[in-house]
Structure formats: structure tokens, C-alpha cells
Coordinates of C-alpha atoms in Angstrom, one line a residue:
X1 CA 0.0 0.0 0.0
X2 CA 1.5 3.3 -0.9
X3 CA 1.3 6.7 0.8
X4 CA -1.3 8.1 -1.6
X5 CA -3.7 5.1 -1.1
X6 CA -3.5 5.5 2.7
X7 CA -4.4 9.2 2.5
X8 CA -7.4 8.5 0.2
X9 CA -8.7 5.8 2.5
X10 CA -8.4 8.1 5.4
X11 CA -10.2 10.8 3.6
X12 CA -13.0 8.5 2.6
X13 CA -13.4 7.3 6.2
X14 CA -13.5 10.9 7.5
X15 CA -16.1 11.8 4.8
X16 CA -18.2 8.7 5.7
X17 CA -18.1 9.6 9.4
X18 CA -19.0 13.2 8.7
X19 CA -22.0 12.1 6.5
X20 CA -23.1 9.7 9.2
X21 CA -22.9 12.4 11.9
X22 CA -24.8 14.8 9.6
X23 CA -27.5 12.2 9.0
X24 CA -27.9 11.5 12.7
X25 CA -28.2 15.2 13.5
X26 CA -30.8 15.8 10.8
X27 CA -32.8 12.8 12.0
X28 CA -32.8 14.1 15.6
X29 CA -33.8 17.6 14.4
X30 CA -36.7 16.1 12.5
X31 CA -38.1 14.6 15.8
X32 CA -38.8 18.1 17.1
X33 CA -42.2 19.8 17.0
X34 CA -42.5 23.2 15.3
X35 CA -45.7 24.1 17.2
X36 CA -43.8 24.8 20.4
X37 CA -45.8 22.2 22.3
X38 CA -43.0 19.6 22.3
X39 CA -42.5 19.9 26.0
X40 CA -46.2 19.6 26.6
X41 CA -46.4 16.6 24.3
X42 CA -43.5 15.0 26.0
X43 CA -44.9 15.7 29.5
X44 CA -48.2 14.1 28.5
X45 CA -46.5 11.1 27.0
X46 CA -44.4 10.7 30.1
X47 CA -47.5 10.8 32.3
X48 CA -49.3 8.4 30.1
X49 CA -46.3 6.0 30.2
X50 CA -46.3 6.0 34.0
X51 CA -48.2 3.4 36.0
X52 CA -51.6 4.5 37.3
X53 CA -51.7 5.6 41.0
X54 CA -55.3 5.2 42.0
X55 CA -57.0 6.5 45.2
X56 CA -60.8 6.2 45.9
X57 CA -62.7 8.7 48.1
X58 CA -66.2 9.8 48.8
X59 CA -67.8 6.4 48.1
X60 CA -71.4 5.9 49.2
X61 CA -74.5 4.0 48.2
X62 CA -77.8 5.7 49.0
X63 CA -80.2 3.4 50.9
X64 CA -82.2 2.0 48.0
X65 CA -86.0 2.4 47.8
X66 CA -86.3 -0.8 45.8
X67 CA -85.3 -4.2 47.2
X68 CA -83.4 -5.4 44.1
X69 CA -81.5 -2.3 42.8
X70 CA -79.2 0.4 44.1
X71 CA -76.8 3.1 42.8
X72 CA -73.2 3.6 43.8
X73 CA -70.9 6.7 43.7
X74 CA -67.3 7.6 44.4
X75 CA -64.3 9.7 43.1
X76 CA -61.3 7.9 41.7
X77 CA -58.2 10.1 41.7
X78 CA -55.3 9.1 39.5
X79 CA -51.8 10.6 40.1
X80 CA -50.1 8.3 37.6
X81 CA -50.7 7.2 34.0
X82 CA -54.1 6.6 32.4
X83 CA -56.1 3.5 33.1
X84 CA -59.8 2.3 32.5
X85 CA -62.3 1.1 35.1
X86 CA -63.6 -2.1 33.3
X87 CA -65.9 -3.7 35.8
X88 CA -67.1 -3.8 39.4
X89 CA -68.4 -6.8 41.4
X90 CA -69.8 -7.5 44.9
X91 CA -71.2 -10.5 46.7
X92 CA -74.4 -8.6 47.4
X93 CA -75.4 -8.0 43.8
X94 CA -76.0 -10.4 40.9
X95 CA -74.4 -7.8 38.6
X96 CA -73.0 -4.3 38.7
X97 CA -73.1 -2.2 35.5
X98 CA -71.4 1.1 34.7
X99 CA -73.7 3.8 33.5
X100 CA -73.4 7.5 32.2
X101 CA -76.3 9.9 32.1
X102 CA -76.5 11.8 28.8
X103 CA -79.3 14.3 28.1
X104 CA -81.2 13.0 31.1
X105 CA -81.1 9.3 29.8
X106 CA -79.0 6.5 31.4
X107 CA -76.7 4.7 29.0
X108 CA -74.8 1.5 30.0
X109 CA -71.0 1.7 29.4
X110 CA -68.4 -1.0 29.0
X111 CA -65.7 1.0 30.8
X112 CA -64.8 4.4 32.1
X113 CA -61.5 6.3 31.3
X114 CA -59.4 7.1 34.4
X115 CA -57.3 10.0 32.9
X116 CA -53.6 10.3 33.7
X117 CA -53.2 12.9 36.5
X118 CA -57.0 13.3 36.6
X119 CA -60.2 12.1 38.2
X120 CA -63.1 9.9 37.4
X121 CA -66.2 11.1 39.2
X122 CA -69.2 8.9 39.8
X123 CA -72.1 11.2 41.1
X124 CA -75.8 11.6 40.9
X125 CA -76.9 12.8 37.4
X126 CA -73.6 11.7 35.8
X127 CA -71.5 8.5 35.7
X128 CA -72.6 6.0 38.3
X129 CA -72.8 2.2 39.2
X130 CA -76.0 0.2 39.2
X131 CA -76.0 -2.6 41.6
X132 CA -78.7 -5.0 40.2
X133 CA -80.4 -8.2 41.3
X134 CA -79.5 -7.4 45.0
X135 CA -79.5 -10.6 47.1
X136 CA -80.9 -8.6 50.0
X137 CA -82.1 -5.0 50.6
X138 CA -79.3 -2.8 51.7
X139 CA -79.8 -0.9 55.0
X140 CA -78.4 2.4 56.1
X141 CA -75.3 2.0 58.2
X142 CA -74.0 -1.2 56.7
X143 CA -70.9 -1.5 54.5
X144 CA -70.9 -3.1 51.1
X145 CA -67.7 -4.5 49.6
X146 CA -67.1 -3.6 45.9
X147 CA -64.2 -4.9 43.9
X148 CA -63.1 -2.6 41.1
X149 CA -61.2 -4.0 38.1
X150 CA -59.1 -2.0 35.8
X151 CA -57.4 -2.5 32.5
X152 CA -53.9 -1.9 33.9
X153 CA -54.0 -1.8 37.7
X154 CA -54.6 -4.5 40.2
X155 CA -58.2 -4.9 41.5
X156 CA -59.1 -2.6 44.4
X157 CA -61.7 -3.7 47.0
X158 CA -63.5 -1.0 48.9
X159 CA -65.9 -1.0 51.8
X160 CA -68.8 1.4 50.8
X161 CA -71.1 2.9 53.4
X162 CA -74.8 2.8 52.8
X163 CA -76.2 6.3 53.6
X164 CA -79.7 7.6 53.8
X165 CA -81.6 7.8 50.5
X166 CA -81.3 11.6 50.3
X167 CA -77.6 11.7 51.1
X168 CA -75.4 14.1 49.2
X169 CA -71.8 14.5 50.1
X170 CA -71.2 17.5 52.4
X171 CA -74.8 18.4 52.9
X172 CA -76.3 16.4 55.8
X173 CA -74.1 15.6 58.8
X174 CA -71.0 17.5 58.0
X175 CA -69.0 14.4 57.7
X176 CA -66.6 13.9 54.8
X177 CA -67.5 10.7 53.0
X178 CA -64.0 10.3 51.6
X179 CA -62.8 9.4 55.1
X180 CA -65.5 6.7 55.3
X181 CA -64.2 4.6 52.4
X182 CA -61.8 1.8 53.2
X183 CA -59.7 0.5 50.3
X184 CA -57.4 -2.5 49.8
X185 CA -55.4 -3.5 46.7
X186 CA -56.0 -7.1 45.7
X187 CA -53.7 -9.1 43.4
X188 CA -55.0 -12.0 41.5

């Protein structure tokens, strides 16, 4: 190998390395977002990638007026990534269905979104549970176990107090219903 061939080989290698570096830099620059929302998008993507961190408060069941059906309410706070509430079960009900209220009409839902860093609220006149085919009439003062199942998170079992039929959080006895809910994580 002569001196000229060695210099040509070095020059080709340097040009190839430079071209590779330029290609990498252009590819990385193309990943940016011209809208200026890149940091917002990456923060949202980061929150969505996190594991859900779920807490339940304010749960209650108004004492039912019918022997075979009741409604259930609670607030599910999520400090982590997004999840979905997919079903609820209890040994006191033949079935529990998820419902929303739209335009004054109830509509059964397959699941409810639990947004990343947000809340899912189940309240009168909105999203709620329907406990159907009750095995016994629920009485004020008792606690009803509900097991909530999610798309990503482990099931959570809560003990929900039965309140008077007209109960609305914060209106009657000054108690805070969120302190009245007992929650346990269950792994299956």
C-alpha cells in the first residue's frame, strides 16, 4: 500500500463519518415539533407511560328504595398514568353495571376512562354504578364490599357505606364521605 492510497482511504473514512454524523443530526432535528408544544407533548407522553396511581374517596350507596337495585358513587383520583375502570363486582349483587347519564337518559357503558393525572367522578346525574339483582335489601349504616377492576391496575376492593336515601356529600351531617371509604389492593 503506498502513501497516496492510505491518504485516500483516510479521507473516505472521514467523509463517511461526517456524513453519518450529519444524517444523525438531521434525524434528531426532524423529531422536534415546530408548534412549540414539544415539551407539553413529552410531558403528556411521560404521564401516560407511568403506572396508574389510584385512590378512591367519597364512596357511598344511597339506601335503595327498591329491594333489588341500588346506585353507587365515588371519586377515583389518579396521580399516575391513564387507566380504565372495566368492571365492578360485589357479593351482594347479581351484577353491577357502569352507566353514564347523557341528556337525562342513562346509558350503559363497557368502561370508564381514568385519565392520567386526573379524576373519574361517579355522582348523581352523571357517571354511576347500578347494583342490580341485589341478594338482600341494603340498609343504612352497613358497608358493602365492591371490587373494582381495571385495564392496567390490580383490582381494588373498597368498603362502601350505605347512607340515607337523600344523602349528598357535604350536605347532611357535616361528615366527609371520603374518610368513610376503606380501600385495599387485591392481586389476582
